[in-house]
């Protein structure tokens, strides 16, 4: 029997650095190795290279380039990954010099996204990001782009270059994809409005890629979202219902992970998905506290959120932090973090393990506490015919006290968020106190 399985691509990877400030850490090396693995490639070698003098044509200096060419050939590599930004000219020149396919950091992440997209929306967003990236690669460096396609006659002019034709074709595709994604945005807006009318709070998980968001999502919601120890295991947005301790049903959103130097094309293309997080009632920032790069990763996440806030014009929802991977911490470190989480932190925090379930109950209570922040207490007297209102308060609010009276009425004290308070009085106007107008 003939094995028709194609041989896996073999990649050699170089991370160029230019100043001591951007010298790659061990975590960055591991992250890049994870990206190559996520693409399904065999990793032949991975190293950081100090580029003292940038060569504008190929980025890398002569000695580094020669050594890279030798190692690629010796290892039988089919791809060279330059974990940095390459200009279109540099990418083309490197491919000619190295005689293999060359991709930069943006190209690597786009390739992974292309593999991960499963839903129609995910594929639309990846395709848009890819086209935006390809459009930036269209420069006058490729010989086939120099052809002219003019006609005869003095009105024809010199014709349209292949470069212009390719750019126009890409622009047409980009326009169509943006229209399709606008439809996605409208659909999501209708779904959000439906959840809002139903009074269901929305909680979105955000965080650095591989921080454990999908594992935590599965733990809380009982879903079976694809979760693996690799970058960008989750790409397509997922929303599931779950129950809070007293508020009852809520919606949980799992989002695409963020990463250092997240390409601009991806943020632009995935805005329809990321807006879902920006319009949530609460953000849960999932952090991998077992990683030595945790603080840098948390800063990268906040940078992307700030950019989304400025681009969408939407206010940033309240944030709490889930300090994940407690199971991977030494006992003394876990104890110290648990103590820190109870103290003063920038955002309310709780130490959890999405893998074992440790701290998840405390996280749910913290989510509920944050949702009820700014809530108002109301007192109502409900008669025998107000059973629907009583059930509504139990389902959508935090009922603090309930006491039967001699006349058959029930005196009930409940805490409601401002949104739900408005919904309650809209549905049961007869119960609105006269002092409320």
Short mmCIF file of C-alpha atoms in Angstrom, two decimals:
data_model
loop_
_atom_site.label_atom_id
_atom_site.label_comp_id
_atom_site.label_asym_id
_atom_site.label_seq_id
_atom_site.Cartn_x
_atom_site.Cartn_y
_atom_site.Cartn_z
CA UNK A 1 0.00 0.00 0.00
CA UNK A 2 1.41 3.39 -1.00
CA UNK A 3 1.61 5.99 1.76
CA UNK A 4 0.30 9.19 0.18
CA UNK A 5 0.62 11.27 3.35
CA UNK A 6 2.73 14.30 2.45
CA UNK A 7 5.98 14.63 4.33
CA UNK A 8 5.79 17.30 7.06
CA UNK A 9 7.42 20.65 6.40
CA UNK A 10 10.73 21.12 8.19
CA UNK A 11 11.40 24.61 9.57
CA UNK A 12 14.53 26.42 10.63
CA UNK A 13 13.85 29.47 12.78
CA UNK A 14 15.83 32.60 13.54
CA UNK A 15 14.72 35.36 15.93
CA UNK A 16 16.68 38.51 15.06
CA UNK A 17 17.38 41.01 17.83
CA UNK A 18 19.03 44.40 17.57
CA UNK A 19 19.44 45.91 21.06
CA UNK A 20 19.77 44.38 24.55
CA UNK A 21 16.24 45.62 25.26
CA UNK A 22 14.68 43.31 22.66
CA UNK A 23 16.90 40.27 23.20
CA UNK A 24 14.56 37.24 23.18
CA UNK A 25 13.98 35.56 26.54
CA UNK A 26 13.69 31.83 27.06
CA UNK A 27 9.90 32.27 27.10
CA UNK A 28 9.98 33.97 23.69
CA UNK A 29 12.02 31.07 22.30
CA UNK A 30 9.51 28.57 23.71
CA UNK A 31 6.61 30.61 22.33
CA UNK A 32 8.11 30.62 18.83
CA UNK A 33 8.76 26.88 19.03
CA UNK A 34 5.09 26.46 20.00
CA UNK A 35 3.96 28.51 17.01
CA UNK A 36 5.98 26.32 14.64
CA UNK A 37 4.54 23.19 16.29
CA UNK A 38 1.01 24.63 15.99
CA UNK A 39 1.61 24.94 12.25
CA UNK A 40 2.37 21.21 12.11
CA UNK A 41 6.03 21.65 11.13
CA UNK A 42 9.06 19.78 12.39
CA UNK A 43 11.47 22.17 14.09
CA UNK A 44 15.03 21.60 12.88
CA UNK A 45 16.63 24.43 14.81
CA UNK A 46 15.70 27.64 16.62
CA UNK A 47 18.07 30.37 17.69
CA UNK A 48 18.26 34.05 18.46
CA UNK A 49 20.69 36.07 16.33
CA UNK A 50 22.12 39.44 17.28
CA UNK A 51 22.02 41.60 14.14
CA UNK A 52 24.57 44.34 14.76
CA UNK A 53 24.29 45.89 11.33
CA UNK A 54 20.97 45.64 9.48
CA UNK A 55 21.18 44.80 5.79
CA UNK A 56 18.25 46.66 4.22
CA UNK A 57 18.03 44.11 1.38
CA UNK A 58 17.82 40.93 3.51
CA UNK A 59 17.64 42.22 7.13
CA UNK A 60 20.30 39.75 8.30
CA UNK A 61 24.01 40.53 8.12
CA UNK A 62 26.28 38.46 5.88
CA UNK A 63 27.70 35.99 8.40
CA UNK A 64 24.30 35.22 9.93
CA UNK A 65 22.76 34.72 6.48
CA UNK A 66 25.53 32.37 5.35
CA UNK A 67 25.25 30.25 8.50
CA UNK A 68 21.45 30.15 8.13
CA UNK A 69 21.73 28.98 4.51
CA UNK A 70 24.15 26.21 5.50
CA UNK A 71 21.99 25.01 8.41
CA UNK A 72 18.80 25.03 6.32
CA UNK A 73 20.47 22.89 3.68
CA UNK A 74 22.09 20.51 6.19
CA UNK A 75 18.79 20.00 8.05
CA UNK A 76 16.71 19.48 4.90
CA UNK A 77 14.50 22.45 5.75
CA UNK A 78 11.66 23.49 3.46
CA UNK A 79 10.74 26.68 5.36
CA UNK A 80 12.78 29.45 6.95
CA UNK A 81 10.95 31.40 9.65
CA UNK A 82 12.25 34.85 10.53
CA UNK A 83 10.46 35.66 13.78
CA UNK A 84 10.27 39.40 13.16
CA UNK A 85 8.96 41.82 10.56
CA UNK A 86 10.18 41.47 6.97
CA UNK A 87 9.49 43.94 4.22
CA UNK A 88 8.22 42.43 0.95
CA UNK A 89 11.60 43.11 -0.68
CA UNK A 90 13.49 41.42 2.17
CA UNK A 91 11.23 38.38 2.00
CA UNK A 92 11.74 38.01 -1.75
CA UNK A 93 15.52 38.48 -1.52
CA UNK A 94 15.81 35.95 1.32
CA UNK A 95 13.86 33.35 -0.66
CA UNK A 96 16.25 33.81 -3.58
CA UNK A 97 19.34 33.58 -1.34
CA UNK A 98 18.13 30.67 0.82
CA UNK A 99 16.23 28.74 -1.88
CA UNK A 100 13.34 27.89 0.48
CA UNK A 101 10.01 29.47 1.38
CA UNK A 102 10.49 32.34 3.86
CA UNK A 103 7.80 33.63 6.23
CA UNK A 104 7.94 36.28 8.93
CA UNK A 105 6.08 36.44 12.26
CA UNK A 106 2.89 37.83 10.72
CA UNK A 107 2.93 35.19 7.97
CA UNK A 108 3.49 32.43 10.56
CA UNK A 109 0.52 33.52 12.69
CA UNK A 110 -1.68 33.90 9.60
CA UNK A 111 -0.79 30.35 8.51
CA UNK A 112 -1.83 29.03 11.95
CA UNK A 113 -5.06 31.01 11.86
CA UNK A 114 -5.80 29.52 8.45
CA UNK A 115 -5.49 26.01 9.89
CA UNK A 116 -7.57 26.77 13.00
CA UNK A 117 -10.59 28.53 11.44
CA UNK A 118 -13.61 26.22 11.44
CA UNK A 119 -16.73 28.40 11.27
CA UNK A 120 -17.79 30.57 8.36
CA UNK A 121 -17.10 33.70 10.43
CA UNK A 122 -13.65 32.50 11.42
CA UNK A 123 -12.74 31.73 7.81
CA UNK A 124 -13.99 35.15 6.67
CA UNK A 125 -11.84 36.90 9.25
CA UNK A 126 -8.74 34.87 8.43
CA UNK A 127 -9.23 35.42 4.69
CA UNK A 128 -9.54 39.17 5.21
CA UNK A 129 -6.38 39.25 7.32
CA UNK A 130 -4.53 37.21 4.68
CA UNK A 131 -5.61 39.50 1.84
CA UNK A 132 -4.64 42.64 3.77
CA UNK A 133 -1.23 41.08 4.38
CA UNK A 134 -0.85 39.99 0.75
CA UNK A 135 -1.81 43.44 -0.48
CA UNK A 136 1.08 44.89 1.48
CA UNK A 137 3.36 42.39 -0.31
CA UNK A 138 2.44 43.73 -3.77
CA UNK A 139 5.48 45.80 -4.68
CA UNK A 140 7.42 46.34 -7.86
CA UNK A 141 9.88 43.57 -7.17
CA UNK A 142 8.30 40.65 -8.98
CA UNK A 143 9.09 40.35 -12.68
CA UNK A 144 5.57 39.16 -13.66
CA UNK A 145 4.14 42.40 -12.27
CA UNK A 146 5.95 44.51 -14.84
CA UNK A 147 3.89 43.31 -17.80
CA UNK A 148 1.64 45.82 -19.53
CA UNK A 149 -1.77 44.84 -20.85
CA UNK A 150 -2.61 47.75 -23.17
CA UNK A 151 -4.68 47.62 -26.33
CA UNK A 152 -4.25 49.14 -29.78
CA UNK A 153 -5.34 52.64 -30.81
CA UNK A 154 -4.36 56.04 -29.52
CA UNK A 155 -7.03 55.96 -26.75
CA UNK A 156 -5.68 52.78 -25.16
CA UNK A 157 -2.68 54.32 -23.48
CA UNK A 158 0.11 52.20 -22.06
CA UNK A 159 -2.34 49.80 -20.45
CA UNK A 160 -2.72 48.46 -16.92
CA UNK A 161 0.28 46.87 -15.27
CA UNK A 162 -0.10 43.41 -13.72
CA UNK A 163 0.69 45.01 -10.37
CA UNK A 164 -2.27 47.39 -10.69
CA UNK A 165 -4.55 44.58 -11.87
CA UNK A 166 -3.55 42.34 -8.94
CA UNK A 167 -4.04 45.17 -6.48
CA UNK A 168 -7.47 45.98 -7.93
CA UNK A 169 -8.48 42.30 -7.74
CA UNK A 170 -7.40 42.12 -4.08
CA UNK A 171 -9.24 45.37 -3.29
CA UNK A 172 -12.44 43.90 -4.78
CA UNK A 173 -12.08 40.76 -2.65
CA UNK A 174 -11.34 42.79 0.47
CA UNK A 175 -14.44 44.92 -0.13
CA UNK A 176 -16.64 41.80 -0.47
CA UNK A 177 -15.20 40.28 2.71
CA UNK A 178 -15.74 43.50 4.66
CA UNK A 179 -19.39 43.50 3.55
CA UNK A 180 -19.78 39.88 4.68
CA UNK A 181 -18.21 40.72 8.03
CA UNK A 182 -20.53 43.71 8.39
CA UNK A 183 -23.39 41.18 8.13
CA UNK A 184 -21.69 39.18 10.90
CA UNK A 185 -21.49 42.33 13.05
CA UNK A 186 -25.19 43.02 12.51
CA UNK A 187 -26.11 39.43 13.42
CA UNK A 188 -23.98 39.62 16.57
CA UNK A 189 -25.60 42.95 17.51
CA UNK A 190 -29.08 41.38 17.20
CA UNK A 191 -27.96 38.42 19.36
CA UNK A 192 -26.47 40.77 21.96
CA UNK A 193 -29.70 42.80 22.05
CA UNK A 194 -31.64 39.57 22.62
CA UNK A 195 -29.42 38.61 25.54
CA UNK A 196 -29.74 42.11 26.98
CA UNK A 197 -33.54 42.00 26.73
CA UNK A 198 -33.51 38.64 28.48
CA UNK A 199 -31.43 40.22 31.25
CA UNK A 200 -28.58 37.73 30.89
CA UNK A 201 -25.16 39.18 31.80
CA UNK A 202 -22.30 38.50 29.37
CA UNK A 203 -18.83 37.61 30.65
CA UNK A 204 -15.92 37.43 28.20
CA UNK A 205 -12.64 35.59 28.75
CA UNK A 206 -9.60 37.42 27.41
CA UNK A 207 -5.90 36.72 27.78
CA UNK A 208 -2.62 35.81 26.21
CA UNK A 209 -2.62 32.82 23.89
CA UNK A 210 -2.14 29.52 25.74
CA UNK A 211 -3.06 31.05 29.12
CA UNK A 212 -5.77 28.41 29.54
CA UNK A 213 -8.87 30.36 28.49
CA UNK A 214 -10.52 27.47 26.64
CA UNK A 215 -9.85 25.01 29.47
CA UNK A 216 -11.40 27.47 31.92
CA UNK A 217 -14.28 28.05 29.48
CA UNK A 218 -14.95 24.30 29.37
CA UNK A 219 -14.67 24.01 33.15
CA UNK A 220 -17.21 26.80 33.80
CA UNK A 221 -19.70 26.13 31.00
CA UNK A 222 -19.41 22.34 30.66
CA UNK A 223 -18.69 22.83 26.95
CA UNK A 224 -16.22 20.81 24.92
CA UNK A 225 -14.31 23.54 23.10
CA UNK A 226 -11.00 22.43 21.54
CA UNK A 227 -8.33 23.13 24.17
CA UNK A 228 -4.69 22.15 23.81
CA UNK A 229 -1.38 23.29 25.20
CA UNK A 230 -0.43 25.26 22.09
CA UNK A 231 -0.79 28.82 20.80
CA UNK A 232 -4.11 29.76 19.15
CA UNK A 233 -5.87 26.48 19.98
CA UNK A 234 -9.06 28.57 19.92
CA UNK A 235 -9.78 30.81 16.98
CA UNK A 236 -13.51 30.77 16.35
CA UNK A 237 -15.54 32.72 18.94
CA UNK A 238 -17.73 30.57 21.16
CA UNK A 239 -20.60 31.57 23.45
CA UNK A 240 -22.18 29.20 26.00
CA UNK A 241 -24.60 29.58 28.86
CA UNK A 242 -23.62 28.89 32.48
CA UNK A 243 -25.13 29.45 35.91
CA UNK A 244 -23.96 31.97 38.51
CA UNK A 245 -24.49 31.14 42.20
CA UNK A 246 -27.53 33.41 42.77
CA UNK A 247 -28.03 35.44 39.57
CA UNK A 248 -28.66 32.31 37.56
CA UNK A 249 -28.14 32.07 33.81
CA UNK A 250 -25.37 34.09 32.13
CA UNK A 251 -23.45 33.94 28.84
CA UNK A 252 -19.73 33.13 28.65
CA UNK A 253 -17.64 34.18 25.63
CA UNK A 254 -14.31 32.57 24.69
CA UNK A 255 -12.12 34.82 22.53
CA UNK A 256 -9.02 34.44 20.38
CA UNK A 257 -5.80 34.72 22.37
CA UNK A 258 -3.55 37.78 22.19
CA UNK A 259 0.19 37.60 21.57
CA UNK A 260 3.25 39.84 21.58
CA UNK A 261 3.41 41.94 18.40
CA UNK A 262 -0.07 40.82 17.35
CA UNK A 263 -0.22 41.78 13.66
CA UNK A 264 -2.31 44.84 12.84
CA UNK A 265 -4.12 42.91 10.09
CA UNK A 266 -5.42 40.43 12.66
CA UNK A 267 -6.80 43.08 15.03
CA UNK A 268 -8.52 44.80 12.10
CA UNK A 269 -9.96 41.57 10.69
CA UNK A 270 -11.11 40.12 14.01
CA UNK A 271 -12.85 43.28 15.19
CA UNK A 272 -16.28 41.65 14.77
CA UNK A 273 -15.22 38.96 17.25
CA UNK A 274 -13.27 41.20 19.61
CA UNK A 275 -16.18 43.65 19.84
CA UNK A 276 -18.08 40.82 21.52
CA UNK A 277 -15.60 41.14 24.40
CA UNK A 278 -15.71 44.95 24.39
CA UNK A 279 -19.52 44.88 24.79
CA UNK A 280 -19.54 42.32 27.60
CA UNK A 281 -20.69 43.24 31.09
CA UNK A 282 -17.42 41.95 32.55
CA UNK A 283 -14.00 40.83 31.28
CA UNK A 284 -12.14 37.98 32.95
CA UNK A 285 -8.45 38.38 32.15
CA UNK A 286 -7.00 34.86 32.32
CA UNK A 287 -3.31 34.93 33.22
CA UNK A 288 -0.81 32.07 33.24
CA UNK A 289 0.85 32.71 36.60
CA UNK A 290 3.22 29.76 36.05
CA UNK A 291 4.92 31.61 33.18
CA UNK A 292 7.98 33.75 33.90
CA UNK A 293 6.73 36.10 31.14
CA UNK A 294 3.36 36.59 32.88
CA UNK A 295 3.78 40.32 33.57
CA UNK A 296 4.88 41.07 29.99
CA UNK A 297 2.01 38.99 28.62
CA UNK A 298 -0.51 40.80 30.83
CA UNK A 299 0.84 44.11 29.54
CA UNK A 300 0.47 42.91 25.93
CA UNK A 301 -3.19 41.98 26.58
CA UNK A 302 -3.94 45.41 28.07
CA UNK A 303 -2.23 47.09 25.08
CA UNK A 304 -4.55 45.27 22.65
CA UNK A 305 -7.62 46.07 24.78
CA UNK A 306 -6.64 49.76 24.91
CA UNK A 307 -6.25 49.78 21.14
CA UNK A 308 -9.65 48.15 20.68
CA UNK A 309 -11.17 50.73 23.00
CA UNK A 310 -9.76 53.61 20.96
CA UNK A 311 -10.73 52.05 17.60
CA UNK A 312 -14.27 50.99 18.52
CA UNK A 313 -15.06 53.98 20.74
CA UNK A 314 -16.53 51.53 23.27
CA UNK A 315 -15.76 51.89 26.98
CA UNK A 316 -13.63 49.12 28.47
CA UNK A 317 -15.83 46.82 30.62
CA UNK A 318 -14.85 46.19 34.26
CA UNK A 319 -12.00 43.66 34.55
CA UNK A 320 -11.21 40.90 37.03
CA UNK A 321 -8.29 38.48 36.79
CA UNK A 322 -8.23 34.68 36.94
CA UNK A 323 -4.70 33.71 37.98
CA UNK A 324 -4.58 30.38 36.20
CA UNK A 325 -2.38 27.25 36.30
CA UNK A 326 -2.17 27.08 40.10
CA UNK A 327 -1.56 23.34 39.65
CA UNK A 328 1.75 24.10 37.88
CA UNK A 329 3.08 26.30 40.71
CA UNK A 330 5.34 25.24 43.59
CA UNK A 331 3.25 25.10 46.83
CA UNK A 332 4.96 28.13 48.41
CA UNK A 333 4.45 30.23 45.27
CA UNK A 334 0.79 29.21 45.07
CA UNK A 335 0.31 30.13 48.74
CA UNK A 336 1.93 33.54 48.21
CA UNK A 337 -0.26 34.28 45.17
CA UNK A 338 -3.40 33.18 46.99
CA UNK A 339 -2.53 35.61 49.78
CA UNK A 340 -1.82 38.39 47.22
CA UNK A 341 -5.15 37.80 45.44
CA UNK A 342 -6.99 38.48 48.71
CA UNK A 343 -5.18 41.80 49.14
CA UNK A 344 -5.04 44.99 47.12
CA UNK A 345 -4.46 44.27 43.42
CA UNK A 346 -5.01 46.43 40.35
CA UNK A 347 -7.99 44.25 39.42
CA UNK A 348 -9.91 41.92 41.76
CA UNK A 349 -8.23 38.53 41.41
CA UNK A 350 -8.57 34.87 42.32
CA UNK A 351 -6.07 32.02 42.00
CA UNK A 352 -7.50 29.13 39.95
CA UNK A 353 -6.61 25.96 38.14
CA UNK A 354 -8.80 25.41 35.10
CA UNK A 355 -7.35 21.90 34.89
CA UNK A 356 -8.28 20.72 38.41
CA UNK A 357 -11.15 23.11 39.19
CA UNK A 358 -9.35 24.74 42.13
CA UNK A 359 -10.67 28.24 42.82
CA UNK A 360 -13.38 28.12 40.13
CA UNK A 361 -16.22 28.44 42.67
CA UNK A 362 -14.50 31.50 44.15
CA UNK A 363 -14.15 32.91 40.63
CA UNK A 364 -17.90 32.53 40.02
CA UNK A 365 -18.67 34.36 43.28
CA UNK A 366 -16.25 37.14 42.29
CA UNK A 367 -17.93 37.43 38.86
CA UNK A 368 -21.31 37.76 40.54
CA UNK A 369 -20.00 40.27 43.09
CA UNK A 370 -18.65 42.45 40.27
CA UNK A 371 -21.89 42.23 38.29
CA UNK A 372 -23.85 43.32 41.36
CA UNK A 373 -21.51 46.22 42.05
CA UNK A 374 -23.58 49.38 41.91
CA UNK A 375 -26.75 47.31 42.20
CA UNK A 376 -29.73 48.73 44.03
CA UNK A 377 -31.77 47.14 46.77
CA UNK A 378 -35.54 47.24 46.36
CA UNK A 379 -38.39 46.20 48.64
CA UNK A 380 -41.69 45.03 47.19
CA UNK A 381 -44.90 43.64 48.62
CA UNK A 382 -46.21 40.90 46.37
CA UNK A 383 -49.77 39.69 46.43
CA UNK A 384 -51.05 36.18 45.57
CA UNK A 385 -51.38 37.24 41.91
CA UNK A 386 -47.75 38.45 41.64
CA UNK A 387 -46.18 35.03 41.31
CA UNK A 388 -44.66 35.93 37.94
CA UNK A 389 -42.89 38.98 39.43
CA UNK A 390 -41.61 36.90 42.36
CA UNK A 391 -40.20 34.26 39.98
CA UNK A 392 -38.61 37.02 37.85
CA UNK A 393 -36.79 38.48 40.87
CA UNK A 394 -35.49 35.07 41.92
CA UNK A 395 -34.31 34.39 38.37
CA UNK A 396 -32.72 37.76 37.60
CA UNK A 397 -31.73 39.27 40.93
CA UNK A 398 -30.20 38.47 44.30
CA UNK A 399 -33.10 37.90 46.72
CA UNK A 400 -31.80 38.92 50.16
CA UNK A 401 -34.94 38.36 52.27
CA UNK A 402 -38.44 37.04 51.78
CA UNK A 403 -41.10 37.11 54.50
CA UNK A 404 -44.73 35.98 54.40
CA UNK A 405 -47.20 38.45 55.98
CA UNK A 406 -50.47 37.85 57.81
CA UNK A 407 -52.53 39.28 54.92
CA UNK A 408 -51.15 36.67 52.51
CA UNK A 409 -48.69 39.02 50.82
CA UNK A 410 -44.95 38.42 50.63
CA UNK A 411 -42.48 41.17 51.58
CA UNK A 412 -39.39 40.66 49.43
CA UNK A 413 -36.00 42.41 49.46
CA UNK A 414 -33.86 41.97 46.33
CA UNK A 415 -30.70 43.42 44.85
CA UNK A 416 -30.77 44.24 41.11
CA UNK A 417 -28.29 45.76 38.71
CA UNK A 418 -29.40 49.06 37.13
CA UNK A 419 -30.19 47.34 33.81
CA UNK A 420 -32.32 44.68 35.44
CA UNK A 421 -34.03 47.18 37.70
CA UNK A 422 -35.23 49.03 34.60
CA UNK A 423 -36.35 45.75 33.04
CA UNK A 424 -38.27 44.78 36.19
CA UNK A 425 -40.24 48.04 36.34
CA UNK A 426 -40.86 47.93 32.58
CA UNK A 427 -42.36 44.44 32.87
CA UNK A 428 -44.18 45.06 36.16
CA UNK A 429 -45.03 48.79 36.18
CA UNK A 430 -47.66 48.39 38.91
CA UNK A 431 -44.88 47.49 41.36
CA UNK A 432 -42.87 50.67 40.72
CA UNK A 433 -42.82 52.87 43.84
CA UNK A 434 -44.65 56.16 43.34
CA UNK A 435 -41.55 58.08 44.53
CA UNK A 436 -39.68 56.75 41.45
CA UNK A 437 -41.96 58.81 39.24
#
